[in-house]
mmCIF file of C-alpha atoms in Angstrom:
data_model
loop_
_atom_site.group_PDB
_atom_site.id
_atom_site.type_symbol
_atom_site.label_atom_id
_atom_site.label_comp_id
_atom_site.label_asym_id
_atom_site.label_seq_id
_atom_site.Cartn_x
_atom_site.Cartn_y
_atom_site.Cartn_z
ATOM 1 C CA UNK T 1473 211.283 291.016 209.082
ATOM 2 C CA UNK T 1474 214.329 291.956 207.093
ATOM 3 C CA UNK T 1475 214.854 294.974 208.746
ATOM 4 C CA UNK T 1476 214.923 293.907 212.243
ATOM 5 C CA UNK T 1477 218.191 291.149 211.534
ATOM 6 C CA UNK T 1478 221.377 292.053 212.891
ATOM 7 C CA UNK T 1479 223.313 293.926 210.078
ATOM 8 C CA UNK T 1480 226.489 291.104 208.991
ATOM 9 C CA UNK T 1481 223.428 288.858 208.825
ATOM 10 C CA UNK T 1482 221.802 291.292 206.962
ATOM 11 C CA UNK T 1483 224.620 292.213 204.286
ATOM 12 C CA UNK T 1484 224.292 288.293 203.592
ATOM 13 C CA UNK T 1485 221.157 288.274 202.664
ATOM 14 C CA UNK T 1486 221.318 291.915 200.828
ATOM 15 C CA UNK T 1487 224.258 289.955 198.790
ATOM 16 C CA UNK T 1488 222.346 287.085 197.342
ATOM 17 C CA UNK T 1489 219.821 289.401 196.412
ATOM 18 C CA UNK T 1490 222.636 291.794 195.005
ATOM 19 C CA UNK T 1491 222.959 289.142 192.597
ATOM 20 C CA UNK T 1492 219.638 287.707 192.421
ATOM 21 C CA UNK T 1493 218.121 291.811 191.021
ATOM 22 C CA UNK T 1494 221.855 292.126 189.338
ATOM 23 C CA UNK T 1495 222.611 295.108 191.028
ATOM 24 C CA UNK T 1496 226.008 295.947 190.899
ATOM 25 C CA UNK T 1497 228.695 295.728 193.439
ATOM 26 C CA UNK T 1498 229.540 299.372 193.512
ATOM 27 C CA UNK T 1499 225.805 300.421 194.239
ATOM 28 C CA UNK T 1500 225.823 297.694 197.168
ATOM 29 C CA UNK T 1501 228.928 298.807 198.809
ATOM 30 C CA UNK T 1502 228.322 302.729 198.416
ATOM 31 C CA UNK T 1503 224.598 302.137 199.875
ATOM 32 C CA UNK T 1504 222.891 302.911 196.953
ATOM 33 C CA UNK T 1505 220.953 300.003 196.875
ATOM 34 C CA UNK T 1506 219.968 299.908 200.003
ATOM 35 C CA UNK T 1507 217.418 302.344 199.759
ATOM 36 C CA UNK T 1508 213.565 302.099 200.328
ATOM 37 C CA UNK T 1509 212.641 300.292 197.217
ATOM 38 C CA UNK T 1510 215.486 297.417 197.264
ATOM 39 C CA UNK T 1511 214.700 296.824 200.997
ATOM 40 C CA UNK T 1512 210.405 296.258 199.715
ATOM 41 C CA UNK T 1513 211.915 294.405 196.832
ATOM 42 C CA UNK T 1514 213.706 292.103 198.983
ATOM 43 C CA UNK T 1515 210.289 291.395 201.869
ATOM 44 C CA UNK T 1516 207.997 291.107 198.782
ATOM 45 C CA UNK T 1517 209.916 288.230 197.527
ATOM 46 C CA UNK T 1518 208.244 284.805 197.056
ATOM 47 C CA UNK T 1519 211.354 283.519 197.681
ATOM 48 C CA UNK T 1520 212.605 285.312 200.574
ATOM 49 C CA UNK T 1521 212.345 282.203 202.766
ATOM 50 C CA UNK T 1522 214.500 279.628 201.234
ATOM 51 C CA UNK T 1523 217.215 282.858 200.968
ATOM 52 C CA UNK T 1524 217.166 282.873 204.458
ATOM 53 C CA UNK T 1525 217.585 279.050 204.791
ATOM 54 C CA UNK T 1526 220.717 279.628 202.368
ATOM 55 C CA UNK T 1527 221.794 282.482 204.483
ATOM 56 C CA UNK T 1528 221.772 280.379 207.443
ATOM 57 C CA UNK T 1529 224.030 277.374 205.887
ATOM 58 C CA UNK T 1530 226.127 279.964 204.617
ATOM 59 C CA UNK T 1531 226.849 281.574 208.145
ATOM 60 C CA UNK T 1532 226.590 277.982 210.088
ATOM 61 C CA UNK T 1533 227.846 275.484 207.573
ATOM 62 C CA UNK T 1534 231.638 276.495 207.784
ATOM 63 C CA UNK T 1535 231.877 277.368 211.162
ATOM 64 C CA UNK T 1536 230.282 273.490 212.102
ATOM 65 C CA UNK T 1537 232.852 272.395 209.228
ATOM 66 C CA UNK T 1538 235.992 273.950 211.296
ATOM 67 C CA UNK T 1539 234.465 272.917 214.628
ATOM 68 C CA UNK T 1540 234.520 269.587 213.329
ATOM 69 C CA UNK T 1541 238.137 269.495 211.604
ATOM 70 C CA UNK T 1542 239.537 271.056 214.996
ATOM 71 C CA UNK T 1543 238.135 268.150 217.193
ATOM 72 C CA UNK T 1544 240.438 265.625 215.525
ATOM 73 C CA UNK T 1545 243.338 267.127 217.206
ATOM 74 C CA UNK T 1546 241.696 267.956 220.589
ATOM 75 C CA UNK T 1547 239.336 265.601 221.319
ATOM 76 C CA UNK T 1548 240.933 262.441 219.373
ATOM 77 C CA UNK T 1549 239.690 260.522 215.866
ATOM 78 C CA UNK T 1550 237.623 257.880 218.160
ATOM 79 C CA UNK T 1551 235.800 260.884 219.543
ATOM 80 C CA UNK T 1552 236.127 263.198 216.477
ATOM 81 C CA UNK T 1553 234.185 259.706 214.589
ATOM 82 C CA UNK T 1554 231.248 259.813 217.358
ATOM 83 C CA UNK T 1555 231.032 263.546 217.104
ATOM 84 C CA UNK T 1556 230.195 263.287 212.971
ATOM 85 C CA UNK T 1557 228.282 260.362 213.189
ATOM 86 C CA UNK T 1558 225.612 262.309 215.484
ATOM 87 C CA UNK T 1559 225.756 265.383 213.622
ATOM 88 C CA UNK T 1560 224.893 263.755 210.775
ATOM 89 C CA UNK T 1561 221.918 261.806 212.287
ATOM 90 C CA UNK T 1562 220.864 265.088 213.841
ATOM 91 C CA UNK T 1563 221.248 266.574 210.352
ATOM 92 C CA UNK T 1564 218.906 263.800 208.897
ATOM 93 C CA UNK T 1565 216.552 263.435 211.562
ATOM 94 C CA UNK T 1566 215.897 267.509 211.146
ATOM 95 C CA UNK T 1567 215.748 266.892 207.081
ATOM 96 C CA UNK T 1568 212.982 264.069 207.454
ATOM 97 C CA UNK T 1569 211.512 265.734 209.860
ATOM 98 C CA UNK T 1570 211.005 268.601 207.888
ATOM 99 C CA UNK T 1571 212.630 270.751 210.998
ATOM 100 C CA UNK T 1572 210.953 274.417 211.470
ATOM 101 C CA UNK T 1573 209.632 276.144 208.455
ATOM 102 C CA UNK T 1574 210.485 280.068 208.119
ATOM 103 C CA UNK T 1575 207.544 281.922 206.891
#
């Protein structure tokens, strides 16, 4: 599963768990760490799952945050208003919902 992600994706991931096995940075950047045994380290994890989930609000969450800033000067603050309001109800429908697991 890990190795099939596309590679900035990837390096996300490969960075929490960077810190996660305290590997250094040196070994990360150089590609030391990358080998064979930190890529089985990384799919054997329990917690590989809610990594992802992180990985994803890491990569989404600002983009949606600047997407969001910008639409007060293009679209208006009575518009901008109505654009939050149903992000965050889609946002809280999805978190009672319990939205798609990752497995």
């Amino acid at each position: 599963m890990v190795a099939r992600l596309p590679s900035h994706f990837k390096s996300i991931v490969y960075r929490h768990y960077q810190r996660k096995f305290n590997i250094r940075l040196g070994q990360v950047e150089r590609g030391d760490a990358f080998g064979g045994e930190f890529e089985m380290k990384v799919a054997a994890d329990d917690g590989l799952g809610g990594e992802m989930k992180r990985s994803i609000r890491e990569t989404v969450g600002w983009v949606s945050f600047v997407q969001t800033f910008k639409g007060l000067f293009s679209a208006g603050l009575g518009r901008s208003v109505k654009y939050v309001f149903a992000k965050i109800g889609k946002w809280w429908s999805g978190k009672a919902g319990g939205g798609q697991q990752i497995k």
